[in-house]
């Protein structure tokens, strides 16, 4: 905003000394910057300040003796601010839509992969860890077969919304397909992640969902959760992995833990061994 104010003042001084249309067009620059950063409020406020300075620089306008060009200039100040704010807001909404799963409101796969790669890159350089949990609905096929796929889709949305409400703000959660979800955490210890996973599991089990207008009792829905943790810098040779490859291997470890949870009877959390050990063994076997 200091830059916007300085640009307005500089343009005002030039306008007062030259009264030239090309100089007056420079008012558009701070208007565009303010509208881009502060949207509607910034665009409109800066437009009004530019109009005031335009009048002060051209004293004849203080008597409201407007020429046609003056009216056009004033209208353009306001239009530039409003149009820029509108384009900025639309761009923000498009970015959100491009990163969001439309069913649950969580990250979509493309957005999650970008966040995970950055998270792993930062963790590896800081010498910290990244934890991941993978979960899905238990017996979704049976729910679809009994009540229809609309109910099944509503169940997936219900679980996604519970996850969005229960997970901590530093978690990055994604629905990556069907009823499958993945969540990444940076720097959290295994006991903390396990507690988060168990809390989510209990929240889903304790909910009494309303699906497509039909009420279901508590316990209708449940999830199985697999948890894994990676801290690759401590493993010789793993530093050469790309961040994306490290994320893929961590996901494989968490996904294997999910299958272990299902094999043990579903509706529970299974925590894998340190993922770096599993992944190193898998890499050696390959």
PDB file of N, CA, C and O in Angstrom, residues 101-167:
ATOM      1  N   UNK A 101     -11.843 -30.773  -4.495  1.00  0.00           N
ATOM      2  CA  UNK A 101     -12.710 -31.882  -4.871  1.00  0.00           C
ATOM      3  C   UNK A 101     -14.151 -31.422  -4.727  1.00  0.00           C
ATOM      4  O   UNK A 101     -14.572 -30.984  -3.646  1.00  0.00           O
ATOM      5  N   UNK A 102     -14.932 -31.504  -5.801  1.00  0.00           N
ATOM      6  CA  UNK A 102     -16.273 -30.929  -5.781  1.00  0.00           C
ATOM      7  C   UNK A 102     -17.247 -31.688  -4.893  1.00  0.00           C
ATOM      8  O   UNK A 102     -18.266 -31.137  -4.479  1.00  0.00           O
ATOM      9  N   UNK A 103     -16.965 -32.932  -4.552  1.00  0.00           N
ATOM     10  CA  UNK A 103     -17.885 -33.701  -3.713  1.00  0.00           C
ATOM     11  C   UNK A 103     -17.698 -33.399  -2.232  1.00  0.00           C
ATOM     12  O   UNK A 103     -18.673 -33.261  -1.489  1.00  0.00           O
ATOM     13  N   UNK A 104     -16.457 -33.277  -1.786  1.00  0.00           N
ATOM     14  CA  UNK A 104     -16.178 -33.159  -0.353  1.00  0.00           C
ATOM     15  C   UNK A 104     -15.661 -31.793   0.080  1.00  0.00           C
ATOM     16  O   UNK A 104     -15.671 -31.481   1.267  1.00  0.00           O
ATOM     17  N   UNK A 105     -15.152 -30.997  -0.856  1.00  0.00           N
ATOM     18  CA  UNK A 105     -14.558 -29.721  -0.495  1.00  0.00           C
ATOM     19  C   UNK A 105     -13.114 -29.825  -0.048  1.00  0.00           C
ATOM     20  O   UNK A 105     -12.494 -28.813   0.291  1.00  0.00           O
ATOM     21  N   UNK A 106     -12.553 -31.031  -0.038  1.00  0.00           N
ATOM     22  CA  UNK A 106     -11.144 -31.211   0.304  1.00  0.00           C
ATOM     23  C   UNK A 106     -10.291 -30.946  -0.933  1.00  0.00           C
ATOM     24  O   UNK A 106     -10.792 -30.631  -2.008  1.00  0.00           O
ATOM     25  N   UNK A 107      -8.967 -31.081  -0.777  1.00  0.00           N
ATOM     26  CA  UNK A 107      -8.084 -30.936  -1.927  1.00  0.00           C
ATOM     27  C   UNK A 107      -8.393 -32.026  -2.961  1.00  0.00           C
ATOM     28  O   UNK A 107      -8.784 -33.143  -2.597  1.00  0.00           O
ATOM     29  N   UNK A 108      -8.211 -31.692  -4.247  1.00  0.00           N
ATOM     30  CA  UNK A 108      -8.243 -32.743  -5.246  1.00  0.00           C
ATOM     31  C   UNK A 108      -6.837 -33.327  -5.391  1.00  0.00           C
ATOM     32  O   UNK A 108      -5.891 -32.866  -4.763  1.00  0.00           O
ATOM     33  N   UNK A 109      -6.692 -34.340  -6.238  1.00  0.00           N
ATOM     34  CA  UNK A 109      -5.429 -35.059  -6.313  1.00  0.00           C
ATOM     35  C   UNK A 109      -4.292 -34.174  -6.798  1.00  0.00           C
ATOM     36  O   UNK A 109      -3.187 -34.221  -6.257  1.00  0.00           O
ATOM     37  N   UNK A 110      -4.549 -33.355  -7.812  1.00  0.00           N
ATOM     38  CA  UNK A 110      -3.482 -32.492  -8.341  1.00  0.00           C
ATOM     39  C   UNK A 110      -2.973 -31.536  -7.272  1.00  0.00           C
ATOM     40  O   UNK A 110      -1.771 -31.361  -7.108  1.00  0.00           O
ATOM     41  N   UNK A 111      -3.893 -30.925  -6.537  1.00  0.00           N
ATOM     42  CA  UNK A 111      -3.498 -29.990  -5.485  1.00  0.00           C
ATOM     43  C   UNK A 111      -2.743 -30.716  -4.374  1.00  0.00           C
ATOM     44  O   UNK A 111      -1.726 -30.225  -3.867  1.00  0.00           O
ATOM     45  N   UNK A 112      -3.239 -31.898  -3.994  1.00  0.00           N
ATOM     46  CA  UNK A 112      -2.592 -32.649  -2.917  1.00  0.00           C
ATOM     47  C   UNK A 112      -1.173 -33.046  -3.298  1.00  0.00           C
ATOM     48  O   UNK A 112      -0.255 -32.948  -2.473  1.00  0.00           O
ATOM     49  N   UNK A 113      -0.984 -33.509  -4.526  1.00  0.00           N
ATOM     50  CA  UNK A 113       0.357 -33.920  -4.951  1.00  0.00           C
ATOM     51  C   UNK A 113       1.334 -32.768  -4.874  1.00  0.00           C
ATOM     52  O   UNK A 113       2.487 -32.933  -4.458  1.00  0.00           O
ATOM     53  N   UNK A 114       0.896 -31.565  -5.268  1.00  0.00           N
ATOM     54  CA  UNK A 114       1.759 -30.401  -5.169  1.00  0.00           C
ATOM     55  C   UNK A 114       2.106 -30.068  -3.729  1.00  0.00           C
ATOM     56  O   UNK A 114       3.266 -29.788  -3.403  1.00  0.00           O
ATOM     57  N   UNK A 115       1.097 -30.106  -2.849  1.00  0.00           N
ATOM     58  CA  UNK A 115       1.331 -29.820  -1.429  1.00  0.00           C
ATOM     59  C   UNK A 115       2.247 -30.861  -0.798  1.00  0.00           C
ATOM     60  O   UNK A 115       3.133 -30.532  -0.010  1.00  0.00           O
ATOM     61  N   UNK A 116       2.031 -32.133  -1.148  1.00  0.00           N
ATOM     62  CA  UNK A 116       2.831 -33.206  -0.563  1.00  0.00           C
ATOM     63  C   UNK A 116       4.290 -33.107  -1.005  1.00  0.00           C
ATOM     64  O   UNK A 116       5.205 -33.283  -0.200  1.00  0.00           O
ATOM     65  N   UNK A 117       4.511 -32.837  -2.285  1.00  0.00           N
ATOM     66  CA  UNK A 117       5.873 -32.705  -2.781  1.00  0.00           C
ATOM     67  C   UNK A 117       6.608 -31.583  -2.058  1.00  0.00           C
ATOM     68  O   UNK A 117       7.769 -31.737  -1.645  1.00  0.00           O
ATOM     69  N   UNK A 118       5.935 -30.441  -1.883  1.00  0.00           N
ATOM     70  CA  UNK A 118       6.540 -29.323  -1.160  1.00  0.00           C
ATOM     71  C   UNK A 118       6.781 -29.688   0.299  1.00  0.00           C
ATOM     72  O   UNK A 118       7.835 -29.376   0.868  1.00  0.00           O
ATOM     73  N   UNK A 119       5.831 -30.377   0.919  1.00  0.00           N
ATOM     74  CA  UNK A 119       5.959 -30.775   2.316  1.00  0.00           C
ATOM     75  C   UNK A 119       7.158 -31.698   2.513  1.00  0.00           C
ATOM     76  O   UNK A 119       7.952 -31.528   3.460  1.00  0.00           O
ATOM     77  N   UNK A 120       7.322 -32.660   1.621  1.00  0.00           N
ATOM     78  CA  UNK A 120       8.446 -33.590   1.727  1.00  0.00           C
ATOM     79  C   UNK A 120       9.765 -32.878   1.471  1.00  0.00           C
ATOM     80  O   UNK A 120      10.763 -33.119   2.164  1.00  0.00           O
ATOM     81  N   UNK A 121       9.776 -31.990   0.488  1.00  0.00           N
ATOM     82  CA  UNK A 121      10.999 -31.238   0.190  1.00  0.00           C
ATOM     83  C   UNK A 121      11.459 -30.449   1.420  1.00  0.00           C
ATOM     84  O   UNK A 121      12.639 -30.469   1.783  1.00  0.00           O
ATOM     85  N   UNK A 122      10.526 -29.763   2.064  1.00  0.00           N
ATOM     86  CA  UNK A 122      10.869 -28.967   3.243  1.00  0.00           C
ATOM     87  C   UNK A 122      11.280 -29.861   4.405  1.00  0.00           C
ATOM     88  O   UNK A 122      12.237 -29.541   5.138  1.00  0.00           O
ATOM     89  N   UNK A 123      10.589 -30.985   4.584  1.00  0.00           N
ATOM     90  CA  UNK A 123      10.899 -31.885   5.695  1.00  0.00           C
ATOM     91  C   UNK A 123      12.276 -32.517   5.529  1.00  0.00           C
ATOM     92  O   UNK A 123      13.031 -32.659   6.499  1.00  0.00           O
ATOM     93  N   UNK A 124      12.619 -32.913   4.309  1.00  0.00           N
ATOM     94  CA  UNK A 124      13.914 -33.552   4.073  1.00  0.00           C
ATOM     95  C   UNK A 124      15.060 -32.583   4.330  1.00  0.00           C
ATOM     96  O   UNK A 124      16.088 -32.947   4.892  1.00  0.00           O
ATOM     97  N   UNK A 125      14.878 -31.343   3.941  1.00  0.00           N
ATOM     98  CA  UNK A 125      15.943 -30.357   4.157  1.00  0.00           C
ATOM     99  C   UNK A 125      16.021 -29.915   5.617  1.00  0.00           C
ATOM    100  O   UNK A 125      17.090 -29.494   6.074  1.00  0.00           O
ATOM    101  N   UNK A 126      14.896 -29.986   6.328  1.00  0.00           N
ATOM    102  CA  UNK A 126      14.888 -29.592   7.740  1.00  0.00           C
ATOM    103  C   UNK A 126      15.213 -30.764   8.660  1.00  0.00           C
ATOM    104  O   UNK A 126      15.374 -30.583   9.866  1.00  0.00           O
ATOM    105  N   UNK A 127      15.288 -31.984   8.095  1.00  0.00           N
ATOM    106  CA  UNK A 127      15.560 -33.159   8.915  1.00  0.00           C
ATOM    107  C   UNK A 127      14.380 -33.597   9.746  1.00  0.00           C
ATOM    108  O   UNK A 127      14.555 -34.270  10.770  1.00  0.00           O
ATOM    109  N   UNK A 128      13.154 -33.240   9.323  1.00  0.00           N
ATOM    110  CA  UNK A 128      11.948 -33.651  10.044  1.00  0.00           C
ATOM    111  C   UNK A 128      11.240 -34.757   9.261  1.00  0.00           C
ATOM    112  O   UNK A 128      11.770 -35.259   8.275  1.00  0.00           O
ATOM    113  N   UNK A 129      10.067 -35.117   9.692  1.00  0.00           N
ATOM    114  CA  UNK A 129       9.349 -36.240   9.075  1.00  0.00           C
ATOM    115  C   UNK A 129       8.026 -35.778   8.477  1.00  0.00           C
ATOM    116  O   UNK A 129       7.535 -34.686   8.763  1.00  0.00           O
ATOM    117  N   UNK A 130       7.476 -36.641   7.643  1.00  0.00           N
ATOM    118  CA  UNK A 130       6.130 -36.453   7.102  1.00  0.00           C
ATOM    119  C   UNK A 130       5.336 -37.716   7.414  1.00  0.00           C
ATOM    120  O   UNK A 130       5.820 -38.827   7.200  1.00  0.00           O
ATOM    121  N   UNK A 131       4.146 -37.536   7.943  1.00  0.00           N
ATOM    122  CA  UNK A 131       3.261 -38.665   8.227  1.00  0.00           C
ATOM    123  C   UNK A 131       2.075 -38.634   7.282  1.00  0.00           C
ATOM    124  O   UNK A 131       1.665 -37.571   6.808  1.00  0.00           O
ATOM    125  N   UNK A 132       1.547 -39.811   7.015  1.00  0.00           N
ATOM    126  CA  UNK A 132       0.422 -39.913   6.092  1.00  0.00           C
ATOM    127  C   UNK A 132      -0.571 -40.938   6.603  1.00  0.00           C
ATOM    128  O   UNK A 132      -0.181 -41.968   7.159  1.00  0.00           O
ATOM    129  N   UNK A 133      -1.837 -40.622   6.445  1.00  0.00           N
ATOM    130  CA  UNK A 133      -2.858 -41.619   6.720  1.00  0.00           C
ATOM    131  C   UNK A 133      -3.765 -41.759   5.509  1.00  0.00           C
ATOM    132  O   UNK A 133      -4.111 -40.770   4.856  1.00  0.00           O
ATOM    133  N   UNK A 134      -4.106 -42.999   5.193  1.00  0.00           N
ATOM    134  CA  UNK A 134      -4.986 -43.329   4.079  1.00  0.00           C
ATOM    135  C   UNK A 134      -6.197 -44.039   4.672  1.00  0.00           C
ATOM    136  O   UNK A 134      -6.049 -44.928   5.508  1.00  0.00           O
ATOM    137  N   UNK A 135      -7.388 -43.637   4.251  1.00  0.00           N
ATOM    138  CA  UNK A 135      -8.584 -44.297   4.776  1.00  0.00           C
ATOM    139  C   UNK A 135      -9.675 -44.356   3.709  1.00  0.00           C
ATOM    140  O   UNK A 135      -9.664 -43.590   2.742  1.00  0.00           O
ATOM    141  N   UNK A 136     -10.586 -45.283   3.885  1.00  0.00           N
ATOM    142  CA  UNK A 136     -11.763 -45.358   3.020  1.00  0.00           C
ATOM    143  C   UNK A 136     -12.944 -45.901   3.813  1.00  0.00           C
ATOM    144  O   UNK A 136     -12.795 -46.326   4.960  1.00  0.00           O
ATOM    145  N   UNK A 137     -14.119 -45.837   3.196  1.00  0.00           N
ATOM    146  CA  UNK A 137     -15.326 -46.319   3.868  1.00  0.00           C
ATOM    147  C   UNK A 137     -15.352 -47.837   3.872  1.00  0.00           C
ATOM    148  O   UNK A 137     -14.974 -48.474   2.890  1.00  0.00           O
ATOM    149  N   UNK A 138     -15.815 -48.373   4.962  1.00  0.00           N
ATOM    150  CA  UNK A 138     -15.996 -49.821   5.051  1.00  0.00           C
ATOM    151  C   UNK A 138     -17.308 -50.215   4.383  1.00  0.00           C
ATOM    152  O   UNK A 138     -18.340 -49.575   4.588  1.00  0.00           O
ATOM    153  N   UNK A 139     -17.243 -51.258   3.568  1.00  0.00           N
ATOM    154  CA  UNK A 139     -18.427 -51.868   2.949  1.00  0.00           C
ATOM    155  C   UNK A 139     -19.281 -50.862   2.169  1.00  0.00           C
ATOM    156  O   UNK A 139     -20.528 -50.880   2.231  1.00  0.00           O
ATOM    157  N   UNK A 140     -18.627 -49.985   1.415  1.00  0.00           N
ATOM    158  CA  UNK A 140     -19.376 -49.031   0.597  1.00  0.00           C
ATOM    159  C   UNK A 140     -20.181 -49.749  -0.485  1.00  0.00           C
ATOM    160  O   UNK A 140     -21.303 -49.343  -0.809  1.00  0.00           O
ATOM    161  N   UNK A 141     -19.630 -50.821  -1.035  1.00  0.00           N
ATOM    162  CA  UNK A 141     -20.350 -51.559  -2.084  1.00  0.00           C
ATOM    163  C   UNK A 141     -21.676 -52.097  -1.570  1.00  0.00           C
ATOM    164  O   UNK A 141     -22.705 -52.046  -2.267  1.00  0.00           O
ATOM    165  N   UNK A 142     -21.675 -52.587  -0.340  1.00  0.00           N
ATOM    166  CA  UNK A 142     -22.916 -53.094   0.245  1.00  0.00           C
ATOM    167  C   UNK A 142     -23.937 -51.972   0.404  1.00  0.00           C
ATOM    168  O   UNK A 142     -25.130 -52.159   0.151  1.00  0.00           O
ATOM    169  N   UNK A 143     -23.448 -50.772   0.776  1.00  0.00           N
ATOM    170  CA  UNK A 143     -24.337 -49.618   0.918  1.00  0.00           C
ATOM    171  C   UNK A 143     -24.925 -49.235  -0.440  1.00  0.00           C
ATOM    172  O   UNK A 143     -26.127 -48.954  -0.558  1.00  0.00           O
ATOM    173  N   UNK A 144     -24.085 -49.244  -1.471  1.00  0.00           N
ATOM    174  CA  UNK A 144     -24.562 -48.934  -2.815  1.00  0.00           C
ATOM    175  C   UNK A 144     -25.585 -49.965  -3.300  1.00  0.00           C
ATOM    176  O   UNK A 144     -26.619 -49.615  -3.888  1.00  0.00           O
ATOM    177  N   UNK A 145     -25.293 -51.226  -3.060  1.00  0.00           N
ATOM    178  CA  UNK A 145     -26.180 -52.290  -3.532  1.00  0.00           C
ATOM    179  C   UNK A 145     -27.538 -52.263  -2.825  1.00  0.00           C
ATOM    180  O   UNK A 145     -28.567 -52.590  -3.420  1.00  0.00           O
ATOM    181  N   UNK A 146     -27.525 -51.863  -1.563  1.00  0.00           N
ATOM    182  CA  UNK A 146     -28.762 -51.872  -0.777  1.00  0.00           C
ATOM    183  C   UNK A 146     -29.612 -50.624  -1.015  1.00  0.00           C
ATOM    184  O   UNK A 146     -30.836 -50.710  -1.160  1.00  0.00           O
ATOM    185  N   UNK A 147     -28.952 -49.456  -1.050  1.00  0.00           N
ATOM    186  CA  UNK A 147     -29.697 -48.192  -1.083  1.00  0.00           C
ATOM    187  C   UNK A 147     -29.508 -47.384  -2.372  1.00  0.00           C
ATOM    188  O   UNK A 147     -30.202 -46.386  -2.573  1.00  0.00           O
ATOM    189  N   UNK A 148     -28.566 -47.773  -3.202  1.00  0.00           N
ATOM    190  CA  UNK A 148     -28.335 -47.030  -4.436  1.00  0.00           C
ATOM    191  C   UNK A 148     -27.080 -46.181  -4.364  1.00  0.00           C
ATOM    192  O   UNK A 148     -26.583 -45.841  -3.281  1.00  0.00           O
ATOM    193  N   UNK A 149     -26.571 -45.816  -5.541  1.00  0.00           N
ATOM    194  CA  UNK A 149     -25.298 -45.109  -5.604  1.00  0.00           C
ATOM    195  C   UNK A 149     -25.407 -43.655  -5.123  1.00  0.00           C
ATOM    196  O   UNK A 149     -24.399 -43.064  -4.725  1.00  0.00           O
ATOM    197  N   UNK A 150     -26.599 -43.078  -5.161  1.00  0.00           N
ATOM    198  CA  UNK A 150     -26.755 -41.720  -4.639  1.00  0.00           C
ATOM    199  C   UNK A 150     -26.473 -41.695  -3.144  1.00  0.00           C
ATOM    200  O   UNK A 150     -25.776 -40.812  -2.640  1.00  0.00           O
ATOM    201  N   UNK A 151     -27.007 -42.694  -2.427  1.00  0.00           N
ATOM    202  CA  UNK A 151     -26.734 -42.803  -0.996  1.00  0.00           C
ATOM    203  C   UNK A 151     -25.235 -43.014  -0.765  1.00  0.00           C
ATOM    204  O   UNK A 151     -24.638 -42.426   0.140  1.00  0.00           O
ATOM    205  N   UNK A 152     -24.612 -43.848  -1.607  1.00  0.00           N
ATOM    206  CA  UNK A 152     -23.176 -44.077  -1.470  1.00  0.00           C
ATOM    207  C   UNK A 152     -22.368 -42.810  -1.662  1.00  0.00           C
ATOM    208  O   UNK A 152     -21.436 -42.536  -0.901  1.00  0.00           O
ATOM    209  N   UNK A 153     -22.731 -42.022  -2.676  1.00  0.00           N
ATOM    210  CA  UNK A 153     -22.027 -40.758  -2.912  1.00  0.00           C
ATOM    211  C   UNK A 153     -22.228 -39.803  -1.743  1.00  0.00           C
ATOM    212  O   UNK A 153     -21.286 -39.098  -1.328  1.00  0.00           O
ATOM    213  N   UNK A 154     -23.441 -39.764  -1.192  1.00  0.00           N
ATOM    214  CA  UNK A 154     -23.703 -38.913  -0.033  1.00  0.00           C
ATOM    215  C   UNK A 154     -22.906 -39.373   1.187  1.00  0.00           C
ATOM    216  O   UNK A 154     -22.473 -38.554   2.009  1.00  0.00           O
ATOM    217  N   UNK A 155     -22.709 -40.672   1.313  1.00  0.00           N
ATOM    218  CA  UNK A 155     -21.900 -41.196   2.417  1.00  0.00           C
ATOM    219  C   UNK A 155     -20.444 -40.747   2.289  1.00  0.00           C
ATOM    220  O   UNK A 155     -19.802 -40.377   3.283  1.00  0.00           O
ATOM    221  N   UNK A 156     -19.923 -40.777   1.069  1.00  0.00           N
ATOM    222  CA  UNK A 156     -18.551 -40.305   0.837  1.00  0.00           C
ATOM    223  C   UNK A 156     -18.437 -38.825   1.191  1.00  0.00           C
ATOM    224  O   UNK A 156     -17.481 -38.388   1.841  1.00  0.00           O
ATOM    225  N   UNK A 157     -19.444 -38.043   0.767  1.00  0.00           N
ATOM    226  CA  UNK A 157     -19.434 -36.616   1.097  1.00  0.00           C
ATOM    227  C   UNK A 157     -19.501 -36.416   2.612  1.00  0.00           C
ATOM    228  O   UNK A 157     -18.802 -35.552   3.162  1.00  0.00           O
ATOM    229  N   UNK A 158     -20.340 -37.192   3.276  1.00  0.00           N
ATOM    230  CA  UNK A 158     -20.484 -37.073   4.736  1.00  0.00           C
ATOM    231  C   UNK A 158     -19.144 -37.320   5.435  1.00  0.00           C
ATOM    232  O   UNK A 158     -18.742 -36.548   6.314  1.00  0.00           O
ATOM    233  N   UNK A 159     -18.450 -38.372   5.034  1.00  0.00           N
ATOM    234  CA  UNK A 159     -17.151 -38.672   5.645  1.00  0.00           C
ATOM    235  C   UNK A 159     -16.136 -37.582   5.318  1.00  0.00           C
ATOM    236  O   UNK A 159     -15.354 -37.174   6.184  1.00  0.00           O
ATOM    237  N   UNK A 160     -16.153 -37.078   4.083  1.00  0.00           N
ATOM    238  CA  UNK A 160     -15.237 -36.011   3.709  1.00  0.00           C
ATOM    239  C   UNK A 160     -15.450 -34.757   4.538  1.00  0.00           C
ATOM    240  O   UNK A 160     -14.491 -34.085   4.938  1.00  0.00           O
ATOM    241  N   UNK A 161     -16.702 -34.447   4.816  1.00  0.00           N
ATOM    242  CA  UNK A 161     -16.990 -33.250   5.618  1.00  0.00           C
ATOM    243  C   UNK A 161     -16.590 -33.449   7.076  1.00  0.00           C
ATOM    244  O   UNK A 161     -16.138 -32.506   7.729  1.00  0.00           O
ATOM    245  N   UNK A 162     -16.762 -34.647   7.587  1.00  0.00           N
ATOM    246  CA  UNK A 162     -16.285 -34.919   8.950  1.00  0.00           C
ATOM    247  C   UNK A 162     -14.773 -34.750   9.010  1.00  0.00           C
ATOM    248  O   UNK A 162     -14.230 -34.147   9.939  1.00  0.00           O
ATOM    249  N   UNK A 163     -14.082 -35.279   7.990  1.00  0.00           N
ATOM    250  CA  UNK A 163     -12.623 -35.147   7.947  1.00  0.00           C
ATOM    251  C   UNK A 163     -12.221 -33.680   7.892  1.00  0.00           C
ATOM    252  O   UNK A 163     -11.308 -33.242   8.611  1.00  0.00           O
ATOM    253  N   UNK A 164     -12.892 -32.901   7.063  1.00  0.00           N
ATOM    254  CA  UNK A 164     -12.567 -31.481   6.957  1.00  0.00           C
ATOM    255  C   UNK A 164     -12.764 -30.734   8.264  1.00  0.00           C
ATOM    256  O   UNK A 164     -12.034 -29.797   8.572  1.00  0.00           O
ATOM    257  N   UNK A 165     -13.776 -31.163   9.046  1.00  0.00           N
ATOM    258  CA  UNK A 165     -14.070 -30.492  10.319  1.00  0.00           C
ATOM    259  C   UNK A 165     -13.183 -30.979  11.460  1.00  0.00           C
ATOM    260  O   UNK A 165     -12.858 -30.200  12.370  1.00  0.00           O
ATOM    261  N   UNK A 166     -12.761 -32.254  11.448  1.00  0.00           N
ATOM    262  CA  UNK A 166     -12.042 -32.835  12.584  1.00  0.00           C
ATOM    263  C   UNK A 166     -10.524 -32.728  12.456  1.00  0.00           C
ATOM    264  O   UNK A 166      -9.825 -32.698  13.475  1.00  0.00           O
ATOM    265  N   UNK A 167     -10.012 -32.719  11.241  1.00  0.00           N
ATOM    266  CA  UNK A 167      -8.567 -32.720  11.074  1.00  0.00           C
ATOM    267  C   UNK A 167      -7.969 -31.372  11.465  1.00  0.00           C
ATOM    268  O   UNK A 167      -8.605 -30.325  11.290  1.00  0.00           O
TER     269      UNK A 167
END
